[in-house]
Coordinates of C-alpha atoms and ligand atoms in Angstrom, one line a residue:
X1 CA 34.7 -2.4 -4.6
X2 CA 32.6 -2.8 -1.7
X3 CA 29.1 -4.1 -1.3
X4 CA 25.9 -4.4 1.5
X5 CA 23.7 -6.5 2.4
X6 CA 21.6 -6.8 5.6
X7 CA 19.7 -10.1 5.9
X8 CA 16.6 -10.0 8.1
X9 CA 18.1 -7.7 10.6
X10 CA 16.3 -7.0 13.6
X11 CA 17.5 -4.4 16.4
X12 CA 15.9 -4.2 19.5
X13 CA 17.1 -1.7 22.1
X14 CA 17.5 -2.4 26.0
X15 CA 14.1 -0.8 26.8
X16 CA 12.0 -3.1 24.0
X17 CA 12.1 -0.5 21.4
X18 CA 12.0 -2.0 18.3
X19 CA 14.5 0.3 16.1
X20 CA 14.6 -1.7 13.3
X21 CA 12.4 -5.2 11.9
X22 CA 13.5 -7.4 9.6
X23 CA 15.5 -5.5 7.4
X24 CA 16.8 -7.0 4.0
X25 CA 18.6 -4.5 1.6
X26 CA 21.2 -5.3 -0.6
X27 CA 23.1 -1.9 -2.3
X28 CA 25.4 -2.5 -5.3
X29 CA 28.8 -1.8 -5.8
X30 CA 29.3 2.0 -6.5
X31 CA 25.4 2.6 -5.9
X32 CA 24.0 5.9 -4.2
X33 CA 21.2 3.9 -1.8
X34 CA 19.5 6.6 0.3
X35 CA 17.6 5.5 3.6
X36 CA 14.0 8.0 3.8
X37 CA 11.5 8.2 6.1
X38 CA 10.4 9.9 9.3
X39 CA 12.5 11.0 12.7
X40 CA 12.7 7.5 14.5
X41 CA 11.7 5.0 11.7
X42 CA 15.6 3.6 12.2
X43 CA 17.2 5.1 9.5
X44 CA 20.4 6.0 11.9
X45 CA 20.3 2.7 13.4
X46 CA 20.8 0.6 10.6
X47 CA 23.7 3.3 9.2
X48 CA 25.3 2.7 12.9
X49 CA 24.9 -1.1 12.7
X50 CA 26.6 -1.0 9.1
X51 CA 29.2 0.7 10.7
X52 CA 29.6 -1.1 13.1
X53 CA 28.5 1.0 16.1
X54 CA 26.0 -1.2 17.2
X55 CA 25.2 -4.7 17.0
X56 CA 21.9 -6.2 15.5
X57 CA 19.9 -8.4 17.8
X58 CA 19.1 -10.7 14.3
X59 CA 20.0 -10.8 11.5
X60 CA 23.0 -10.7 9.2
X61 CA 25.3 -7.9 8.0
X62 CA 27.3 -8.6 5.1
X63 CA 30.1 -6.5 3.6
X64 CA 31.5 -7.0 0.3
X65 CA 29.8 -11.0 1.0
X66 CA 31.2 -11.4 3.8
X67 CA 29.5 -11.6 7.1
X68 CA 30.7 -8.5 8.9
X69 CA 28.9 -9.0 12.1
X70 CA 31.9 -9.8 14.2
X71 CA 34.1 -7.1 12.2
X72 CA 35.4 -4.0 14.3
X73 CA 34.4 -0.6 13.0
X74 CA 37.9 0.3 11.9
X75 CA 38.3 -3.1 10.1
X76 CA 35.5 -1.8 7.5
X77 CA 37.0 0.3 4.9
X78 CA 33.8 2.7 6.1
X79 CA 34.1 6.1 6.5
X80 CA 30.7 8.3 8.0
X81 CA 29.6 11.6 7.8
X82 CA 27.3 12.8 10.3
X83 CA 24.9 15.6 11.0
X84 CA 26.4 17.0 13.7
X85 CA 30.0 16.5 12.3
X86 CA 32.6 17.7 14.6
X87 CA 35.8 20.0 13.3
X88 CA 38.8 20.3 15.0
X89 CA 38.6 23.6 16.3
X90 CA 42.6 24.8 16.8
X91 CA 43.5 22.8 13.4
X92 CA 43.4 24.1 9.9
X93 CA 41.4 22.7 7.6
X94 CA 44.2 21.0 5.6
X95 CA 44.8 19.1 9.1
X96 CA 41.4 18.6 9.7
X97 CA 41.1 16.8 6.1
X98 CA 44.4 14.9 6.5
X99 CA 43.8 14.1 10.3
X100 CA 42.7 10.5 9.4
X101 CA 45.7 10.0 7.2
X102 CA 47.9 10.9 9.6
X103 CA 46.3 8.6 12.2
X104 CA 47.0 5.8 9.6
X105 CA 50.9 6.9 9.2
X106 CA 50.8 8.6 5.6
X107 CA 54.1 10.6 5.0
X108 CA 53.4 14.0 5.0
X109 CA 54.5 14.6 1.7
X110 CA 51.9 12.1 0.1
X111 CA 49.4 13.7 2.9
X112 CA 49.6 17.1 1.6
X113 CA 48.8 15.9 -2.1
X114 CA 45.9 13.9 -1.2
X115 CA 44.2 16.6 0.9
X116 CA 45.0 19.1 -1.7
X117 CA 43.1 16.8 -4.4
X118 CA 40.4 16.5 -2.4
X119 CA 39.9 20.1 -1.0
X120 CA 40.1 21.0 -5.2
X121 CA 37.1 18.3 -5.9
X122 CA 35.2 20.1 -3.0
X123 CA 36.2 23.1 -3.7
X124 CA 37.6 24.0 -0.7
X125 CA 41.3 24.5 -2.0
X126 CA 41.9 28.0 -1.1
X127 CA 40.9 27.6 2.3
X128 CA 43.5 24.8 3.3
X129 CA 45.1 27.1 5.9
X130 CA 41.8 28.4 7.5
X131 CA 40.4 27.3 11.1
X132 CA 36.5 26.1 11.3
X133 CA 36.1 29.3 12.7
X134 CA 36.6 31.5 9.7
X135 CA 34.4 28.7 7.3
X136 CA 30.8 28.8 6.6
X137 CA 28.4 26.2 7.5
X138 CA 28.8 24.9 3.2
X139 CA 32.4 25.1 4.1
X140 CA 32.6 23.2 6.9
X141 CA 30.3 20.3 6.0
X142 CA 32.5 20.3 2.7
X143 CA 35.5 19.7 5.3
X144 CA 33.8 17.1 7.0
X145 CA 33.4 15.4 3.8
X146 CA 36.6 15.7 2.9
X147 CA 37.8 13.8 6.0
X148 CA 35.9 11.1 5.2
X149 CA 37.1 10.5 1.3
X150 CA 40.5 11.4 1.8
X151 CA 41.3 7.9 2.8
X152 CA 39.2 6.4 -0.1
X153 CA 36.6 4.2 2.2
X154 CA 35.1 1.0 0.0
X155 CA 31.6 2.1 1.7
X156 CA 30.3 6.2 2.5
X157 CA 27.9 6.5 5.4
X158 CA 26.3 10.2 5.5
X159 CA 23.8 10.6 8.2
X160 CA 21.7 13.5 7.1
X161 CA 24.9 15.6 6.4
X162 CA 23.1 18.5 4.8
X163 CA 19.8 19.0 7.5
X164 CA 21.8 21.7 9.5
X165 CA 22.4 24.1 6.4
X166 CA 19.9 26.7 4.8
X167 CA 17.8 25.1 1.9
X168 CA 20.1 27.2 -1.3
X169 CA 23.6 25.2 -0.1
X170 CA 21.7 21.8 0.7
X171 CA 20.2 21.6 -2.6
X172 CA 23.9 22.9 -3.9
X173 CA 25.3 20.3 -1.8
X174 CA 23.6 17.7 -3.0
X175 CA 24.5 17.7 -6.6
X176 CA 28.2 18.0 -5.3
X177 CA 27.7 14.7 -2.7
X178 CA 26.0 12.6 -5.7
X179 CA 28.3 13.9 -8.4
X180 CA 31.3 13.1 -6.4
X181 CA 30.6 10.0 -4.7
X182 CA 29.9 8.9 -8.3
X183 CA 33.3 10.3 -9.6
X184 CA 34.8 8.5 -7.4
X185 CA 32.6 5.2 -7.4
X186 CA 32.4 5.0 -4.0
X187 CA 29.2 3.0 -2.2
X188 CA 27.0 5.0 -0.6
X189 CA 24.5 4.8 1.9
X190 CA 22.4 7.9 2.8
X191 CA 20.2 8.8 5.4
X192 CA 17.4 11.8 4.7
X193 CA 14.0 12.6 6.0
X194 CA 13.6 14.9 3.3
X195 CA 12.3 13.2 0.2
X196 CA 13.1 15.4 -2.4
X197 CA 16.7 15.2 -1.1
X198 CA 16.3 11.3 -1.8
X199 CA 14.5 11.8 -5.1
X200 CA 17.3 13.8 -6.4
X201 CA 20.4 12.2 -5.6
X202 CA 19.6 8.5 -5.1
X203 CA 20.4 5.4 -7.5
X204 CA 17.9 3.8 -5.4
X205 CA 15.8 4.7 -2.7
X206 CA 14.8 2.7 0.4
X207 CA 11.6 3.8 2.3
X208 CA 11.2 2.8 6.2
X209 CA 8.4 3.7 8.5
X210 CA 8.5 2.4 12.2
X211 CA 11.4 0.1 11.1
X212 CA 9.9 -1.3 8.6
X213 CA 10.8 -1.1 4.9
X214 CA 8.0 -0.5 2.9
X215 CA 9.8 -0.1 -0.7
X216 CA 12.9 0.0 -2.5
X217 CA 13.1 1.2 -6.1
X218 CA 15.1 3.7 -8.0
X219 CA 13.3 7.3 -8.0
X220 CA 11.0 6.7 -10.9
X221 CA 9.5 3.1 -9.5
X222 CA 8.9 4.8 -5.7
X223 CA 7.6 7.8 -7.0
X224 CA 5.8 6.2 -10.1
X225 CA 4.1 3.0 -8.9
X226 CA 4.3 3.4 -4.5
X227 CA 4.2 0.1 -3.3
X228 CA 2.4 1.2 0.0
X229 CA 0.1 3.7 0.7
X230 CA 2.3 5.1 3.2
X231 CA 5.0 5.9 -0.1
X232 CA 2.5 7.1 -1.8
X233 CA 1.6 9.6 0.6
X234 CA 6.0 10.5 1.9
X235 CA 7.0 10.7 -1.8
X236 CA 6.2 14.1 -3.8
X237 CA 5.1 17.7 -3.7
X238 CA 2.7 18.9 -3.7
X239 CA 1.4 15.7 -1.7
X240 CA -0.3 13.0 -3.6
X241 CA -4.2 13.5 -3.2
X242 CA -5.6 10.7 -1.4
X243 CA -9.1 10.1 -1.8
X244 CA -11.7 7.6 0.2
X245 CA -13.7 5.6 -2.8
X246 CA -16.4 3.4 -2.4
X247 CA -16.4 0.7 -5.5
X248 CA -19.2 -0.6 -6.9
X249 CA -19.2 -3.1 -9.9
X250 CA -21.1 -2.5 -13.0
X251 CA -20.5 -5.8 -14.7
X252 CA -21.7 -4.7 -18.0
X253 CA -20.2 -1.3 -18.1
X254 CA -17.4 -0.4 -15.7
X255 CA -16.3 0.0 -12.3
X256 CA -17.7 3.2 -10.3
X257 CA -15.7 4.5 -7.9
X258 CA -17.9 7.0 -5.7
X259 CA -15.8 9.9 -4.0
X260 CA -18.6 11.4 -1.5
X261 CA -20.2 13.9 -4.6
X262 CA -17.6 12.7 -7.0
X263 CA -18.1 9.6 -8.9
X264 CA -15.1 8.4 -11.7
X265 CA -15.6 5.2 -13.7
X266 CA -12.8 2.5 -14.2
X267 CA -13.2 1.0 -17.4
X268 CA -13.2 -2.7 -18.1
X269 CA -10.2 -2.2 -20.3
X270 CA -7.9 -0.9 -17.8
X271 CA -5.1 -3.5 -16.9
X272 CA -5.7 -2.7 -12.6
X273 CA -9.6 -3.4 -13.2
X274 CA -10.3 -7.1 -12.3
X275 CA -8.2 -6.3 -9.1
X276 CA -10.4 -3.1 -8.0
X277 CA -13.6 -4.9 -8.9
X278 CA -12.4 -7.7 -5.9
X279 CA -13.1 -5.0 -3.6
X280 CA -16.8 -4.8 -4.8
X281 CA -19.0 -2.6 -1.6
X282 CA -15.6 -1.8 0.0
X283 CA -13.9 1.1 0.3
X284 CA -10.5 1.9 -0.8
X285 CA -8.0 4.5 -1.4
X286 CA -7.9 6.4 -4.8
X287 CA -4.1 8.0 -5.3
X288 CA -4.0 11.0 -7.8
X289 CA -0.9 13.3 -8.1
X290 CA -1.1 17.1 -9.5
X291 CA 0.2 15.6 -12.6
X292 CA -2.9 13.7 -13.1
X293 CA -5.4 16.2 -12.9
X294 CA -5.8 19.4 -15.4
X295 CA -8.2 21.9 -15.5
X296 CA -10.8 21.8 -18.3
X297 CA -13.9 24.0 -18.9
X298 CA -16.9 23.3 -16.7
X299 CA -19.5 21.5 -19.1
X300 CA -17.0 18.9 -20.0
X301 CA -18.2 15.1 -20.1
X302 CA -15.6 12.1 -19.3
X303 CA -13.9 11.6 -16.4
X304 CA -14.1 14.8 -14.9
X305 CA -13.7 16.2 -10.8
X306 CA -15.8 19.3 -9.8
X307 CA -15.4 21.7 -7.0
X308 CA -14.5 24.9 -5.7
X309 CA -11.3 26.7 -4.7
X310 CA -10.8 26.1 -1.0
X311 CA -7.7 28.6 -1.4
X312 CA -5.1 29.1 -3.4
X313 CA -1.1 28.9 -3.0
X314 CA 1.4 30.9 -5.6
X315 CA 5.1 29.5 -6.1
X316 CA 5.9 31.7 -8.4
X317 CA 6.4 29.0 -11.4
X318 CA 3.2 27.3 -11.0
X319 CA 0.5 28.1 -8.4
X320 CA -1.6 25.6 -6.3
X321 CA -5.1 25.3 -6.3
X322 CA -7.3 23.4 -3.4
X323 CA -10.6 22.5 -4.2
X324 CA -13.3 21.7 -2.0
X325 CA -15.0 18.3 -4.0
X326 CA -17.2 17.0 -1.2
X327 CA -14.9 13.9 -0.7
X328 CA -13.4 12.2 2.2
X329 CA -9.2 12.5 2.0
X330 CA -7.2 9.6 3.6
X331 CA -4.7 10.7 6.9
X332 CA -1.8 9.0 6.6
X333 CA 0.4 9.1 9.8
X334 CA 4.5 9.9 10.2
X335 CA 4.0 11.6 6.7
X336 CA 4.8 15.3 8.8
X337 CA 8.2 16.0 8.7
X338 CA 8.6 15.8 5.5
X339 CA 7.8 19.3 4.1
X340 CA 8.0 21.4 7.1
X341 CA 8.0 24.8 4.9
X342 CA 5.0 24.1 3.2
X343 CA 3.4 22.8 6.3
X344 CA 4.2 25.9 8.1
X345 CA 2.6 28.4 5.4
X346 CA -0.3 26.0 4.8
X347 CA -0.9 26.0 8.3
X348 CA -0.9 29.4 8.8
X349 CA -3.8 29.8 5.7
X350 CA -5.7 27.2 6.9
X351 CA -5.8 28.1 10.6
X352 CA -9.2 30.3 10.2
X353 CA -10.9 27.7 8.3
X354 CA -9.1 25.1 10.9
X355 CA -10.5 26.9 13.9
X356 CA -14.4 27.1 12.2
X357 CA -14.3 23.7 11.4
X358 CA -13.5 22.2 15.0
X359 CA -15.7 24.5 16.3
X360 CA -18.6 23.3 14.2
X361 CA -17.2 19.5 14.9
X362 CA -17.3 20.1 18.8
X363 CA -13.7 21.5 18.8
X364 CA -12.1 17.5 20.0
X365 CA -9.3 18.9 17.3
X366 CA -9.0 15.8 15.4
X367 CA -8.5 18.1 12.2
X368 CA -5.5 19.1 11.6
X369 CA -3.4 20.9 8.3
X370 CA -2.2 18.6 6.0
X371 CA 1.5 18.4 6.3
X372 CA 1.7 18.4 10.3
X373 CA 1.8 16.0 12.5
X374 CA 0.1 17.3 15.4
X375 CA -3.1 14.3 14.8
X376 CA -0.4 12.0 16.0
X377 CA -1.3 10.6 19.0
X378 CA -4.6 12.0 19.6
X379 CA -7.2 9.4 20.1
X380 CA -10.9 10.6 20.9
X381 CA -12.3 7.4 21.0
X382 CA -14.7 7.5 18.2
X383 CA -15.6 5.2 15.6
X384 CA -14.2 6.4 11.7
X385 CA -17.6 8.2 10.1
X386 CA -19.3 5.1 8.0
X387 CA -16.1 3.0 9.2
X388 CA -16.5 -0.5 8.1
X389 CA -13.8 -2.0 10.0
X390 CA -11.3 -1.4 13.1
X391 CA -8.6 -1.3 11.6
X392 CA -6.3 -0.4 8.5
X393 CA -6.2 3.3 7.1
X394 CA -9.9 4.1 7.4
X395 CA -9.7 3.8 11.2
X396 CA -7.0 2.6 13.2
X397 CA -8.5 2.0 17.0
X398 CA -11.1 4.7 17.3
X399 CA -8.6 7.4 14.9
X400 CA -9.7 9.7 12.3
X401 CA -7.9 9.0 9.3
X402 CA -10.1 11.0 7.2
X403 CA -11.0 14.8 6.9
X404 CA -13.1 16.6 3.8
X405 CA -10.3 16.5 1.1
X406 CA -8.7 19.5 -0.5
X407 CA -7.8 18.2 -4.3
X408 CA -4.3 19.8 -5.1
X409 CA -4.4 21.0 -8.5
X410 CA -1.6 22.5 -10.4
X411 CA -3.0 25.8 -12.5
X412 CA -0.6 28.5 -14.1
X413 CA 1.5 30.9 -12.1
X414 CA -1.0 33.4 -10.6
X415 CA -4.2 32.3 -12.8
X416 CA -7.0 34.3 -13.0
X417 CA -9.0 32.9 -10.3
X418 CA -10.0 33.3 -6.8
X419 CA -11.1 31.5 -3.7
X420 CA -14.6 30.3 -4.2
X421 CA -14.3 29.9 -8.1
X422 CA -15.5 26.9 -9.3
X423 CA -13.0 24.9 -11.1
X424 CA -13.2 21.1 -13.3
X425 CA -10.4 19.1 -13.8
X426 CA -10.3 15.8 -16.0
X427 CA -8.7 12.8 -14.5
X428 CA -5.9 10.7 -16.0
X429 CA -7.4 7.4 -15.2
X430 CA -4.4 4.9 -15.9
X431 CA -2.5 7.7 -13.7
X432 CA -4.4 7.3 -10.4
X433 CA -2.9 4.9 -7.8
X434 CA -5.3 2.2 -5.7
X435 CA -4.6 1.0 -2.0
X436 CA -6.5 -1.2 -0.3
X437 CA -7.6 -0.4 3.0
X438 CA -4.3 -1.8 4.3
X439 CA -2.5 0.2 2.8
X440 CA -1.5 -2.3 0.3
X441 CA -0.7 -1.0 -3.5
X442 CA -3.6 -2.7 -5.9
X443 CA -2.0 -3.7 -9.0
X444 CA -1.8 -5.8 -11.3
X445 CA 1.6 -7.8 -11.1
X446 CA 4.9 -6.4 -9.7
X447 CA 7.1 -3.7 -11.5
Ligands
LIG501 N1 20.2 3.7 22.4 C1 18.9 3.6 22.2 N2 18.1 3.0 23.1 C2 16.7 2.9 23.0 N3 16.1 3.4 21.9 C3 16.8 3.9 20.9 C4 18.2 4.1 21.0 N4 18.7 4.7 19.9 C5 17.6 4.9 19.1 N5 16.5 4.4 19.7 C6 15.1 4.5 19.2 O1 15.1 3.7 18.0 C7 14.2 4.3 17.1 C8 15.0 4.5 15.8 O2 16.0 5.5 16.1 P1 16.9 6.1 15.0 O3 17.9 7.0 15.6 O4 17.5 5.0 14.2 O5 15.9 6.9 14.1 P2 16.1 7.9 12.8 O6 15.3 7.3 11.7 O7 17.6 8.0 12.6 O8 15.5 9.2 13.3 P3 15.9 10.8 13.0 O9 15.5 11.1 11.7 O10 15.2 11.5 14.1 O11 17.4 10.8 13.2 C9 13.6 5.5 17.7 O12 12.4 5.2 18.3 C10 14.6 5.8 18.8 O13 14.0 6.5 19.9
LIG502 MG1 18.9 9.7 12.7

């Protein structure tokens, strides 16, 4: 049995970097809790403080209830798996599993049975007298693994142990990792930028951005109601459409929600209206995944978004429309590393358009693809189009955080359609999502 919990901890480096801000997580006994978010948001840090490595400069760590601050790595029952995992070159891989066995004085007899059960599990059994050498990269992360269960730790800590491999093994890997750490009810905490890594395999996920958690919920409650903006915008793919929405109250009829040419009406009757109509004049963000959108015939009434194919992207099971709708999309920083293959071929497809744009905008190349994270960092000193306020997501000290927005809509594999084609898709309204411009989640209640 073996339990976490981190109360407010803080850790500061030496040079003032703030690596982590008042943390407080709690993961349960035999739970799969994966860590997500961005290069640098302090995911490693707080695995390396659980473990002992490094010390918080606030805050409490507590294992199985007790306060573990104090306690020496080895006097942790934790056992870590890291990225760049190292193998013992000039020892099998039956030594390599049992090394930390031996370490602890197991009779070689016992040894040998252990490592042979866990090589089986991992199926890794008929390459006990191997060297790393002779293993794939699947292989020898499997090894790696199987040094770190053979002596049946309380607590797992896996720092992205799958980024190094090609994308077929990870996601191979994965359902191995969950389904065994689960066999063998062991605690697990796991670090991953990649969020559909941390969909997929998590009990619960916990979010952080720039050290700071920003939600914790199983799969369904992250992905499904995104306490932050910033969630809304790290969790899915294709990327949750994120539209800038002026509200305006119609007291006897319903809540208009203008989106540059677009306008969708909130109805009195749905549960989040009293909170949107607060925001009366102001703007706000207007969430809406794929899901929520399908594509109806042109002349249809109701709550309906029109536009034209910006250009098109074929997965083979679905394909991807983009649709120009004359509205303003919302920027959300550190979001970037998330989907680096998508990023890379939308990049590439947009880079004409790209190049036309900032040459009609006077080429200061605050536009950038969706998906990278190039914008980061570049401040031109100009006031957000229309911005209302200095800070929060609309402008954050002179930074676009807007661009026209490209409405990702899912259509049948390779539809009949091309770029230019005008397209309508009705709008799930008790689907969309609603930020303030703080990024906050507007909602009724709490989940
Ligand atoms: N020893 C250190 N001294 C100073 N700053 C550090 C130190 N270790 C980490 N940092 C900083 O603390 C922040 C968090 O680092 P951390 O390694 O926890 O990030 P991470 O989320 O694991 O990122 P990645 O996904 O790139 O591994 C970063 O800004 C990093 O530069
Ligand atoms: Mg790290």
């Amino acid at each position: 049995m073996a339990t976490v919990a981190l109360k407010d901890v803080t850790k500061i480096f030496g040079d003032g970097t703030v690596a982590v801000d008042n943390l407080n997580l709690d993961v349960g006994d035999g739970e799969f809790m994966v860590l997500l978010g961005p290069s640098g948001c302090g995911k490693s840090t707080v695995l390396r403080m659980v473990a002992g490595l490094e010390d918080p400069t606030a805050g409490a760590i507590l294992l199985d209830g007790e306060l573990a601050n104090d306690l020496a790595p080895r006097d942790r029952r934790i056992a870590m798996v890291f990225q760049d995992f190292a193998l013992y070159p000039h020892m099998t891989v039956g030594d390599n599993i049992g090394f930390p066995l031996r370490l602890s004085g197991v009779e070689s007899g016992t040894r040998g049975e252990r490592v042979a059960d866990v090589a089986s599990a991992l199926g890794i059994g008929d390459v006990l007298a191997r060297r790393p050498s002779q293993l794939s990269g699947g292989q020898r992360q499997r090894v790696a693994m199987g040094r770190a269960i053979v002596r049946r730790p309380g607590l797992f800590l896996m720092d992205e142990p799958l980024s190094n491999l090609d994308s077929g093994l990870r996601a191979e890997l994965r359902a191995e990792i969950s389904g065994l750490t689960r066999e063998l009810g062991v605690t697990t905490l796991y670090v991953t930028h990649d969020q559909a890594e941390a969909l997929t395999m998590a009990d619960r996920v916990a979010i952080m951005r720039r050290g700071i958690l920003q939600d914790v919920g199983t799969p369904t409650q992250v992905y499904g109601r995104p306490a932050t903006l910033y969630v809304a915008a790290f969790l899915g793919a294709p990327r949750m459409n994120l539209l800038e929405a002026q509200v305006y109250v119609h007291l006897d009829r319903h809540i208009a929600l203008h989106m540059g040419e677009q306008t969708l009406y909130l109805p009195w009757n749905d549960i989040r209206a009293r909170a949107v109509a607060h925001y009366h004049g102001e703007r706000i963000v207007i969430g809406m995944r794929a899901e929520a959108l399908t594509p109806v015939p042109m002349d249809t009434d109701g709550d309906v978004l029109r536009g034209r194919i910006r250009y098109l992207e074929h997965h083979g099971h679905e394909s991807l429309a983009f649709l120009d709708i004359g509205a303003y999309a919302v920027i959300v920083d550190d979001v970037g590393g998330t989907a680096p293959e998508v990023a890379e071929t939308r990049g590439l497809r947009r880079l004409g358009g790209l190049v036309r744009r900032m040459a009609s905008r006077g080429g200061d190349g605050e536009l950038v693809p969706a998906g990278t994270a190039a914008h980061n960092g570049h401040h031109n000193g100009r006031p957000g189009p229309g911005g209302r306020n200095n800070s929060g997501v609309f402008s954050d000290a002179g930074r676009h955080h807007r661009r026209p927005a490209e409405l990702a809509v899912r259509l049948a594999p390779y539809p009949q359609v091309t770029n230019g084609h005008p397209l309508a898709v009705a709008v799930r309204m008790e689907a969309l999502h609603f930020f303030d411009d703080r990024g906050a989640r507007i909602d009724v209640g709490w989940r």
